[in-house]
Amino acid sequence: MSNLSQVSWARVTQTCHAASHQEATVQAIKRFVKDESGATAIEYALIAAGIGIAIITAVNALGTAISDKFDFIKGKLS
C-alpha cells in the first residue's frame, strides 16, 4: 500500500469513527431528553421543600402564639 493510500485509509477510518461517535452522542442526548425520571425527582424535591417551608412558618407562628398565651397566664397567676 502506498503512503498516499495509507493516509487516505486513515482519514476514512477517522471519519467513520467520528461519525459513529457523533451518532452515539446524538442518541445519548435523545435518551436524556426522553428520560423524565430526573424531572420527577426535582418536582418531588420542590414539593417537599414547599411543605417544609409551610411547616416551619406554621410552627413559628404557633410557637409565638403559645408563648404569648403562657405569658398572659403567667401574668394572671402572679
Coordinates of C-alpha atoms in Angstrom, one line a residue:
M1 CA 0.0 0.0 0.0
S2 CA 1.4 3.4 -0.9
N3 CA 1.9 6.1 1.6
L4 CA -0.9 8.1 0.0
S5 CA -3.4 5.3 0.2
Q6 CA -2.4 4.7 3.9
V7 CA -3.2 8.4 4.6
S8 CA -6.5 8.2 2.8
W9 CA -7.4 5.0 4.6
A10 CA -6.6 6.7 7.9
R11 CA -8.8 9.6 7.1
V12 CA -11.7 7.2 6.1
T13 CA -11.2 5.4 9.4
Q14 CA -11.2 8.7 11.4
T15 CA -14.2 9.9 9.6
C16 CA -16.2 6.7 10.3
H17 CA -15.1 6.8 13.9
A18 CA -16.1 10.4 14.2
A19 CA -19.5 9.7 12.6
S20 CA -20.2 6.8 14.9
H21 CA -19.1 8.9 17.9
Q22 CA -21.4 11.7 16.8
E23 CA -24.3 9.3 16.2
A24 CA -23.7 7.8 19.7
T25 CA -23.7 11.3 21.2
V26 CA -26.9 12.3 19.4
Q27 CA -28.6 9.0 20.6
A28 CA -27.5 9.8 24.2
I29 CA -28.9 13.3 24.0
K30 CA -32.2 11.9 22.7
R31 CA -32.4 9.4 25.5
F32 CA -31.6 12.1 28.0
V33 CA -34.4 14.3 26.7
K34 CA -36.9 11.5 26.7
D35 CA -36.0 10.4 30.3
E36 CA -38.4 12.1 32.7
S37 CA -37.2 10.4 36.0
G38 CA -34.9 13.3 36.8
A39 CA -37.7 15.8 36.3
T40 CA -40.0 13.8 38.5
A41 CA -37.3 13.8 41.3
I42 CA -36.9 17.5 41.0
E43 CA -40.6 18.0 41.2
Y44 CA -40.9 15.9 44.3
A45 CA -38.0 17.8 45.9
L46 CA -39.7 21.2 45.2
I47 CA -42.9 19.9 46.7
A48 CA -41.1 18.7 49.8
A49 CA -39.3 22.0 50.1
G50 CA -42.6 23.9 49.9
I51 CA -44.2 21.7 52.5
G52 CA -41.1 22.1 54.7
I53 CA -41.3 25.9 54.4
A54 CA -45.1 25.8 55.2
I55 CA -44.4 23.7 58.3
I56 CA -41.7 25.9 59.6
T57 CA -43.9 29.0 59.1
A58 CA -46.8 27.4 60.9
V59 CA -44.7 26.1 63.8
N60 CA -43.1 29.5 64.2
A61 CA -46.4 31.4 64.2
L62 CA -47.9 28.8 66.6
G63 CA -44.9 28.9 68.9
T64 CA -45.2 32.7 69.1
A65 CA -49.0 32.5 69.8
I66 CA -48.5 29.8 72.5
S67 CA -45.7 31.8 74.1
D68 CA -48.0 34.9 74.3
K69 CA -50.7 32.8 75.9
F70 CA -48.3 31.4 78.5
D71 CA -47.1 34.9 79.3
F72 CA -50.7 36.0 79.7
I73 CA -51.5 33.1 82.0
K74 CA -48.3 33.8 84.0
G75 CA -49.2 37.4 84.4
K76 CA -52.7 36.4 85.7
L77 CA -51.2 34.0 88.2
S78 CA -48.7 36.4 89.5

